[in-house]
């Protein structure tokens, strides 16, 4: 890694983070054969909270100080809703299809930034947004014989995740990213602990270890993602986030004997293509603004 340029290191770290996230998702899907989705969400947050508390223990006091408690609560709520929506979706859907639909979040973020941050929204960006949403509809196919309303959950999760990213932009101006990370873990764990009570099922010793590992993998993925974005510009590493569709397809095939159908492949290509197009337009617009 030391011989690589900072941008190349950022790309490697981004790919590693996305691989860990896909591993976490596959583990969650396997656990949901035996446990309610809410309990698996709890495991994801409780495991992450344990790891974060150990790593950040010497700095907990300073990191807990925030000037935007309300925004931290809102941001954490968005991520919690995105996680619950996605985990519930993959409990009944192929993991590759759900992951592909979830990838609409970058273009939804573009729409949110235009509406809330007054960023320009020209016809090409509108085209990218509509194309990504069309790709999502190709995957979930409303009106098809096998359609269920659960198939809309990853689309809802993408909207929640875009909202989470948008609030992160606001907080990133004034507060350390580790403060936001810590509040995400604390708030998610507290909320999930309350909501898990009605569906709680005591796990076996082996499953308890998997629960802890689920959170640890998610926490490590978050740390690598943060490190990636500090090593390289976001615009350089962002497109590699779409590797999640590939990793999810591999896990689906290897762990669950899931083979994406032609509609999932087509929809995923449309979503990824639209996302890359919007990313390209965003990059060019920022470069033109910097030059001006």
mmCIF file of C-alpha atoms in Angstrom:
data_model
loop_
_atom_site.group_PDB
_atom_site.id
_atom_site.type_symbol
_atom_site.label_atom_id
_atom_site.label_comp_id
_atom_site.label_asym_id
_atom_site.label_seq_id
_atom_site.Cartn_x
_atom_site.Cartn_y
_atom_site.Cartn_z
ATOM 1 C CA UNK A 1 0.000 0.000 0.000
ATOM 2 C CA UNK A 2 2.856 2.399 0.801
ATOM 3 C CA UNK A 3 4.012 2.311 -2.822
ATOM 4 C CA UNK A 4 0.600 3.326 -4.134
ATOM 5 C CA UNK A 5 -0.439 6.923 -4.700
ATOM 6 C CA UNK A 6 -2.922 8.418 -2.210
ATOM 7 C CA UNK A 7 -5.704 8.114 -4.791
ATOM 8 C CA UNK A 8 -4.879 4.458 -5.454
ATOM 9 C CA UNK A 9 -4.797 3.775 -1.717
ATOM 10 C CA UNK A 10 -8.189 5.440 -1.367
ATOM 11 C CA UNK A 11 -9.618 3.223 -4.121
ATOM 12 C CA UNK A 12 -8.241 0.054 -2.488
ATOM 13 C CA UNK A 13 -9.703 1.073 0.859
ATOM 14 C CA UNK A 14 -13.059 1.883 -0.742
ATOM 15 C CA UNK A 15 -13.204 -1.550 -2.408
ATOM 16 C CA UNK A 16 -12.277 -3.208 0.900
ATOM 17 C CA UNK A 17 -15.023 -1.259 2.700
ATOM 18 C CA UNK A 18 -17.639 -2.206 0.105
ATOM 19 C CA UNK A 19 -16.574 -5.852 0.310
ATOM 20 C CA UNK A 20 -16.986 -5.790 4.094
ATOM 21 C CA UNK A 21 -20.421 -4.183 3.793
ATOM 22 C CA UNK A 22 -21.512 -6.886 1.320
ATOM 23 C CA UNK A 23 -20.156 -9.542 3.709
ATOM 24 C CA UNK A 24 -22.181 -7.976 6.518
ATOM 25 C CA UNK A 25 -25.312 -8.002 4.345
ATOM 26 C CA UNK A 26 -24.836 -11.670 3.412
ATOM 27 C CA UNK A 27 -24.315 -12.599 7.073
ATOM 28 C CA UNK A 28 -27.450 -10.653 8.015
ATOM 29 C CA UNK A 29 -29.462 -12.481 5.350
ATOM 30 C CA UNK A 30 -28.295 -15.848 6.713
ATOM 31 C CA UNK A 31 -29.210 -14.841 10.284
ATOM 32 C CA UNK A 32 -32.698 -13.765 9.227
ATOM 33 C CA UNK A 33 -33.524 -17.408 8.506
ATOM 34 C CA UNK A 34 -33.591 -17.817 12.316
ATOM 35 C CA UNK A 35 -34.178 -14.318 13.732
ATOM 36 C CA UNK A 36 -36.458 -11.358 13.068
ATOM 37 C CA UNK A 37 -34.948 -8.584 10.905
ATOM 38 C CA UNK A 38 -35.176 -6.128 13.820
ATOM 39 C CA UNK A 39 -33.050 -8.377 16.030
ATOM 40 C CA UNK A 40 -30.430 -8.627 13.277
ATOM 41 C CA UNK A 41 -30.451 -4.828 12.962
ATOM 42 C CA UNK A 42 -29.927 -4.687 16.730
ATOM 43 C CA UNK A 43 -26.971 -7.070 16.393
ATOM 44 C CA UNK A 44 -25.474 -4.892 13.675
ATOM 45 C CA UNK A 45 -25.621 -1.788 15.889
ATOM 46 C CA UNK A 46 -24.777 -3.438 19.217
ATOM 47 C CA UNK A 47 -21.721 -5.121 17.712
ATOM 48 C CA UNK A 48 -20.641 -1.848 16.140
ATOM 49 C CA UNK A 49 -21.161 -0.010 19.428
ATOM 50 C CA UNK A 50 -18.963 -2.541 21.249
ATOM 51 C CA UNK A 51 -16.132 -2.141 18.748
ATOM 52 C CA UNK A 52 -16.441 1.646 18.638
ATOM 53 C CA UNK A 53 -16.486 1.931 22.441
ATOM 54 C CA UNK A 54 -13.280 -0.094 22.707
ATOM 55 C CA UNK A 55 -11.431 1.776 19.961
ATOM 56 C CA UNK A 56 -12.554 5.284 20.899
ATOM 57 C CA UNK A 57 -12.645 4.807 24.699
ATOM 58 C CA UNK A 58 -9.817 7.298 25.445
ATOM 59 C CA UNK A 59 -11.568 9.994 23.370
ATOM 60 C CA UNK A 60 -15.234 9.390 24.217
ATOM 61 C CA UNK A 61 -15.631 12.579 26.275
ATOM 62 C CA UNK A 62 -14.425 15.067 23.641
ATOM 63 C CA UNK A 63 -16.092 13.189 20.797
ATOM 64 C CA UNK A 64 -19.493 13.236 22.492
ATOM 65 C CA UNK A 65 -19.553 17.033 22.465
ATOM 66 C CA UNK A 66 -21.808 18.270 19.678
ATOM 67 C CA UNK A 67 -23.359 21.581 18.734
ATOM 68 C CA UNK A 68 -25.991 19.908 16.572
ATOM 69 C CA UNK A 69 -27.661 17.253 18.708
ATOM 70 C CA UNK A 70 -30.956 17.469 16.801
ATOM 71 C CA UNK A 71 -29.215 16.999 13.461
ATOM 72 C CA UNK A 72 -27.176 14.095 14.874
ATOM 73 C CA UNK A 73 -30.428 12.432 15.968
ATOM 74 C CA UNK A 74 -32.002 13.001 12.550
ATOM 75 C CA UNK A 75 -28.928 11.724 10.705
ATOM 76 C CA UNK A 76 -28.789 8.587 12.844
ATOM 77 C CA UNK A 77 -32.521 8.006 12.360
ATOM 78 C CA UNK A 78 -32.092 8.124 8.577
ATOM 79 C CA UNK A 79 -29.296 5.527 8.655
ATOM 80 C CA UNK A 80 -31.272 3.314 11.040
ATOM 81 C CA UNK A 81 -34.308 3.448 8.723
ATOM 82 C CA UNK A 82 -32.112 2.664 5.706
ATOM 83 C CA UNK A 83 -30.563 -0.342 7.491
ATOM 84 C CA UNK A 84 -33.924 -1.693 8.653
ATOM 85 C CA UNK A 85 -35.460 -1.257 5.185
ATOM 86 C CA UNK A 86 -32.586 -3.021 3.455
ATOM 87 C CA UNK A 87 -32.269 -5.882 5.960
ATOM 88 C CA UNK A 88 -36.019 -6.519 5.789
ATOM 89 C CA UNK A 89 -35.806 -6.518 1.987
ATOM 90 C CA UNK A 90 -32.980 -9.066 1.766
ATOM 91 C CA UNK A 91 -34.849 -11.376 4.136
ATOM 92 C CA UNK A 92 -37.256 -12.067 1.249
ATOM 93 C CA UNK A 93 -35.448 -10.812 -1.904
ATOM 94 C CA UNK A 94 -32.319 -11.910 -3.726
ATOM 95 C CA UNK A 95 -29.435 -9.975 -2.219
ATOM 96 C CA UNK A 96 -28.130 -8.877 -5.632
ATOM 97 C CA UNK A 97 -31.498 -7.415 -6.663
ATOM 98 C CA UNK A 98 -31.947 -5.559 -3.371
ATOM 99 C CA UNK A 99 -28.393 -4.190 -3.528
ATOM 100 C CA UNK A 100 -28.869 -3.017 -7.105
ATOM 101 C CA UNK A 101 -32.034 -1.093 -6.213
ATOM 102 C CA UNK A 102 -30.359 0.386 -3.125
ATOM 103 C CA UNK A 103 -27.735 1.899 -5.445
ATOM 104 C CA UNK A 104 -30.192 4.619 -6.499
ATOM 105 C CA UNK A 105 -29.123 6.609 -3.431
ATOM 106 C CA UNK A 106 -26.385 8.690 -5.171
ATOM 107 C CA UNK A 107 -28.835 10.109 -7.704
ATOM 108 C CA UNK A 108 -31.498 10.668 -5.043
ATOM 109 C CA UNK A 109 -28.804 12.568 -3.148
ATOM 110 C CA UNK A 110 -28.329 14.767 -6.226
ATOM 111 C CA UNK A 111 -32.060 15.507 -6.239
ATOM 112 C CA UNK A 112 -32.043 16.264 -2.499
ATOM 113 C CA UNK A 113 -29.051 18.572 -2.833
ATOM 114 C CA UNK A 114 -30.871 20.479 -5.567
ATOM 115 C CA UNK A 115 -34.047 20.838 -3.509
ATOM 116 C CA UNK A 116 -32.460 21.613 -0.121
ATOM 117 C CA UNK A 117 -29.042 23.077 -0.926
ATOM 118 C CA UNK A 118 -30.174 24.967 -4.034
ATOM 119 C CA UNK A 119 -27.601 23.182 -6.171
ATOM 120 C CA UNK A 120 -28.377 23.454 -9.911
ATOM 121 C CA UNK A 121 -30.527 20.697 -11.413
ATOM 122 C CA UNK A 122 -30.239 20.784 -15.179
ATOM 123 C CA UNK A 123 -31.877 18.495 -17.743
ATOM 124 C CA UNK A 124 -28.923 16.072 -17.794
ATOM 125 C CA UNK A 125 -29.066 15.527 -14.048
ATOM 126 C CA UNK A 126 -32.820 15.061 -14.261
ATOM 127 C CA UNK A 127 -32.226 12.468 -16.995
ATOM 128 C CA UNK A 128 -29.754 10.614 -14.749
ATOM 129 C CA UNK A 129 -32.216 10.597 -11.846
ATOM 130 C CA UNK A 130 -35.094 9.321 -13.974
ATOM 131 C CA UNK A 131 -32.863 6.679 -15.566
ATOM 132 C CA UNK A 132 -31.761 5.356 -12.162
ATOM 133 C CA UNK A 133 -35.346 5.179 -10.918
ATOM 134 C CA UNK A 134 -36.343 3.411 -14.145
ATOM 135 C CA UNK A 135 -33.578 0.878 -13.524
ATOM 136 C CA UNK A 136 -34.939 0.259 -10.032
ATOM 137 C CA UNK A 137 -38.412 -0.365 -11.456
ATOM 138 C CA UNK A 138 -36.939 -2.817 -13.973
ATOM 139 C CA UNK A 139 -35.453 -4.841 -11.104
ATOM 140 C CA UNK A 140 -38.522 -4.864 -8.847
ATOM 141 C CA UNK A 141 -41.065 -4.961 -11.729
ATOM 142 C CA UNK A 142 -44.299 -3.675 -10.156
ATOM 143 C CA UNK A 143 -47.236 -5.562 -11.616
ATOM 144 C CA UNK A 144 -45.268 -8.752 -12.261
ATOM 145 C CA UNK A 145 -46.637 -12.026 -10.901
ATOM 146 C CA UNK A 146 -43.813 -12.365 -8.356
ATOM 147 C CA UNK A 147 -43.942 -8.730 -7.197
ATOM 148 C CA UNK A 148 -44.480 -7.997 -3.515
ATOM 149 C CA UNK A 149 -44.520 -4.664 -1.721
ATOM 150 C CA UNK A 150 -41.370 -5.768 0.131
ATOM 151 C CA UNK A 151 -39.538 -5.212 -3.161
ATOM 152 C CA UNK A 152 -40.020 -1.462 -2.702
ATOM 153 C CA UNK A 153 -38.079 -1.506 0.583
ATOM 154 C CA UNK A 154 -34.586 -1.199 -0.961
ATOM 155 C CA UNK A 155 -35.837 1.801 -2.959
ATOM 156 C CA UNK A 156 -37.105 3.315 0.293
ATOM 157 C CA UNK A 157 -33.780 2.395 1.893
ATOM 158 C CA UNK A 158 -31.953 4.240 -0.874
ATOM 159 C CA UNK A 159 -34.026 7.356 -0.173
ATOM 160 C CA UNK A 160 -33.255 7.111 3.553
ATOM 161 C CA UNK A 161 -29.542 6.598 2.847
ATOM 162 C CA UNK A 162 -29.468 9.634 0.554
ATOM 163 C CA UNK A 163 -31.090 11.659 3.360
ATOM 164 C CA UNK A 164 -28.426 10.355 5.741
ATOM 165 C CA UNK A 165 -25.683 11.439 3.328
ATOM 166 C CA UNK A 166 -27.286 14.845 2.922
ATOM 167 C CA UNK A 167 -27.385 15.488 6.681
ATOM 168 C CA UNK A 168 -23.798 14.246 6.876
ATOM 169 C CA UNK A 169 -22.838 17.045 4.490
ATOM 170 C CA UNK A 170 -24.276 19.610 6.897
ATOM 171 C CA UNK A 171 -22.569 18.101 9.939
ATOM 172 C CA UNK A 172 -19.242 17.681 8.161
ATOM 173 C CA UNK A 173 -18.854 21.464 8.033
ATOM 174 C CA UNK A 174 -18.705 21.881 11.816
ATOM 175 C CA UNK A 175 -18.007 18.569 13.554
ATOM 176 C CA UNK A 176 -15.419 15.749 13.394
ATOM 177 C CA UNK A 177 -16.567 12.742 11.417
ATOM 178 C CA UNK A 178 -15.813 10.464 14.386
ATOM 179 C CA UNK A 179 -18.361 12.409 16.456
ATOM 180 C CA UNK A 180 -21.034 11.628 13.873
ATOM 181 C CA UNK A 181 -19.849 8.016 13.711
ATOM 182 C CA UNK A 182 -20.100 7.665 17.497
ATOM 183 C CA UNK A 183 -23.595 9.147 17.651
ATOM 184 C CA UNK A 184 -24.716 6.820 14.852
ATOM 185 C CA UNK A 185 -23.592 3.808 16.886
ATOM 186 C CA UNK A 186 -25.088 5.010 20.185
ATOM 187 C CA UNK A 187 -28.473 6.125 18.850
ATOM 188 C CA UNK A 188 -28.874 3.107 16.590
ATOM 189 C CA UNK A 189 -28.099 0.731 19.465
ATOM 190 C CA UNK A 190 -30.530 2.432 21.854
ATOM 191 C CA UNK A 191 -33.416 2.521 19.365
ATOM 192 C CA UNK A 192 -32.834 -1.050 18.176
ATOM 193 C CA UNK A 193 -32.611 -2.314 21.767
ATOM 194 C CA UNK A 194 -36.096 -0.971 22.507
ATOM 195 C CA UNK A 195 -37.680 -2.187 19.259
ATOM 196 C CA UNK A 196 -36.124 -5.650 19.539
ATOM 197 C CA UNK A 197 -37.814 -6.516 22.854
ATOM 198 C CA UNK A 198 -41.117 -7.783 21.321
ATOM 199 C CA UNK A 199 -39.317 -10.081 18.838
ATOM 200 C CA UNK A 200 -36.308 -11.072 20.961
ATOM 201 C CA UNK A 201 -35.100 -14.635 20.627
ATOM 202 C CA UNK A 202 -32.112 -15.658 22.750
ATOM 203 C CA UNK A 203 -29.321 -16.640 20.354
ATOM 204 C CA UNK A 204 -27.131 -19.693 20.710
ATOM 205 C CA UNK A 205 -23.487 -19.210 21.669
ATOM 206 C CA UNK A 206 -22.452 -19.607 18.038
ATOM 207 C CA UNK A 207 -25.030 -17.135 16.775
ATOM 208 C CA UNK A 208 -24.080 -14.664 19.528
ATOM 209 C CA UNK A 209 -20.524 -14.724 18.167
ATOM 210 C CA UNK A 210 -21.874 -14.148 14.650
ATOM 211 C CA UNK A 211 -23.967 -11.227 15.967
ATOM 212 C CA UNK A 212 -20.836 -9.633 17.411
ATOM 213 C CA UNK A 213 -18.917 -10.296 14.202
ATOM 214 C CA UNK A 214 -21.709 -8.698 12.171
ATOM 215 C CA UNK A 215 -21.257 -5.404 14.011
ATOM 216 C CA UNK A 216 -17.465 -5.657 13.950
ATOM 217 C CA UNK A 217 -17.411 -6.143 10.172
ATOM 218 C CA UNK A 218 -19.779 -3.203 9.727
ATOM 219 C CA UNK A 219 -17.665 -0.992 12.000
ATOM 220 C CA UNK A 220 -14.456 -1.932 10.187
ATOM 221 C CA UNK A 221 -16.145 -1.174 6.872
ATOM 222 C CA UNK A 222 -17.140 2.265 8.163
ATOM 223 C CA UNK A 223 -13.597 2.998 9.337
ATOM 224 C CA UNK A 224 -12.140 1.948 5.986
ATOM 225 C CA UNK A 225 -14.713 4.090 4.176
ATOM 226 C CA UNK A 226 -13.785 7.111 6.284
ATOM 227 C CA UNK A 227 -10.084 6.423 5.719
ATOM 228 C CA UNK A 228 -10.679 6.101 1.973
ATOM 229 C CA UNK A 229 -12.336 9.508 1.849
ATOM 230 C CA UNK A 230 -9.427 11.074 3.775
ATOM 231 C CA UNK A 231 -6.813 9.498 1.488
ATOM 232 C CA UNK A 232 -8.400 10.529 -1.811
ATOM 233 C CA UNK A 233 -11.010 12.928 -3.156
ATOM 234 C CA UNK A 234 -14.565 11.644 -2.916
ATOM 235 C CA UNK A 235 -15.032 12.062 -6.670
ATOM 236 C CA UNK A 236 -12.122 9.681 -7.336
ATOM 237 C CA UNK A 237 -13.343 6.830 -5.140
ATOM 238 C CA UNK A 238 -17.142 7.214 -5.310
ATOM 239 C CA UNK A 239 -17.658 5.199 -8.554
ATOM 240 C CA UNK A 240 -16.060 2.151 -6.927
ATOM 241 C CA UNK A 241 -18.970 1.986 -4.515
ATOM 242 C CA UNK A 242 -20.908 0.274 -7.300
ATOM 243 C CA UNK A 243 -18.687 -2.767 -6.791
ATOM 244 C CA UNK A 244 -21.245 -3.626 -4.115
ATOM 245 C CA UNK A 245 -23.550 -4.976 -6.834
ATOM 246 C CA UNK A 246 -20.802 -7.371 -7.981
ATOM 247 C CA UNK A 247 -19.937 -8.483 -4.452
ATOM 248 C CA UNK A 248 -23.626 -8.979 -3.605
ATOM 249 C CA UNK A 249 -24.093 -11.110 -6.731
ATOM 250 C CA UNK A 250 -21.126 -13.275 -5.724
ATOM 251 C CA UNK A 251 -22.420 -13.743 -2.164
ATOM 252 C CA UNK A 252 -25.899 -14.485 -3.478
ATOM 253 C CA UNK A 253 -24.543 -17.216 -5.747
ATOM 254 C CA UNK A 254 -22.029 -18.717 -3.297
ATOM 255 C CA UNK A 255 -24.081 -18.591 -0.096
ATOM 256 C CA UNK A 256 -27.711 -18.710 -1.219
ATOM 257 C CA UNK A 257 -27.683 -20.268 -4.714
ATOM 258 C CA UNK A 258 -29.208 -17.084 -6.106
ATOM 259 C CA UNK A 259 -28.640 -16.384 -9.798
ATOM 260 C CA UNK A 260 -29.791 -12.889 -10.879
ATOM 261 C CA UNK A 261 -32.274 -13.016 -13.761
ATOM 262 C CA UNK A 262 -31.961 -10.934 -16.915
ATOM 263 C CA UNK A 263 -34.174 -8.168 -15.504
ATOM 264 C CA UNK A 264 -31.928 -7.780 -12.461
ATOM 265 C CA UNK A 265 -28.863 -7.591 -14.732
ATOM 266 C CA UNK A 266 -30.545 -5.036 -17.005
ATOM 267 C CA UNK A 267 -31.860 -2.912 -14.130
ATOM 268 C CA UNK A 268 -28.497 -3.003 -12.355
ATOM 269 C CA UNK A 269 -26.730 -1.841 -15.532
ATOM 270 C CA UNK A 270 -29.193 1.043 -15.925
ATOM 271 C CA UNK A 271 -28.814 2.099 -12.265
ATOM 272 C CA UNK A 272 -25.013 1.904 -12.282
ATOM 273 C CA UNK A 273 -24.807 3.627 -15.662
ATOM 274 C CA UNK A 274 -27.076 6.447 -14.479
ATOM 275 C CA UNK A 275 -25.080 6.811 -11.269
ATOM 276 C CA UNK A 276 -21.788 7.015 -13.143
ATOM 277 C CA UNK A 277 -23.293 9.538 -15.557
ATOM 278 C CA UNK A 278 -24.482 11.767 -12.712
ATOM 279 C CA UNK A 279 -21.098 11.374 -10.988
ATOM 280 C CA UNK A 280 -19.352 12.424 -14.225
ATOM 281 C CA UNK A 281 -21.599 15.486 -14.544
ATOM 282 C CA UNK A 282 -21.016 16.410 -10.879
ATOM 283 C CA UNK A 283 -17.243 16.081 -11.313
ATOM 284 C CA UNK A 284 -17.199 18.256 -14.433
ATOM 285 C CA UNK A 285 -19.412 20.875 -12.784
ATOM 286 C CA UNK A 286 -17.127 21.107 -9.740
ATOM 287 C CA UNK A 287 -14.056 21.333 -11.963
ATOM 288 C CA UNK A 288 -15.650 24.129 -14.017
ATOM 289 C CA UNK A 289 -16.626 26.006 -10.850
ATOM 290 C CA UNK A 290 -13.097 25.676 -9.474
ATOM 291 C CA UNK A 291 -11.633 26.966 -12.732
ATOM 292 C CA UNK A 292 -14.044 29.898 -12.792
#
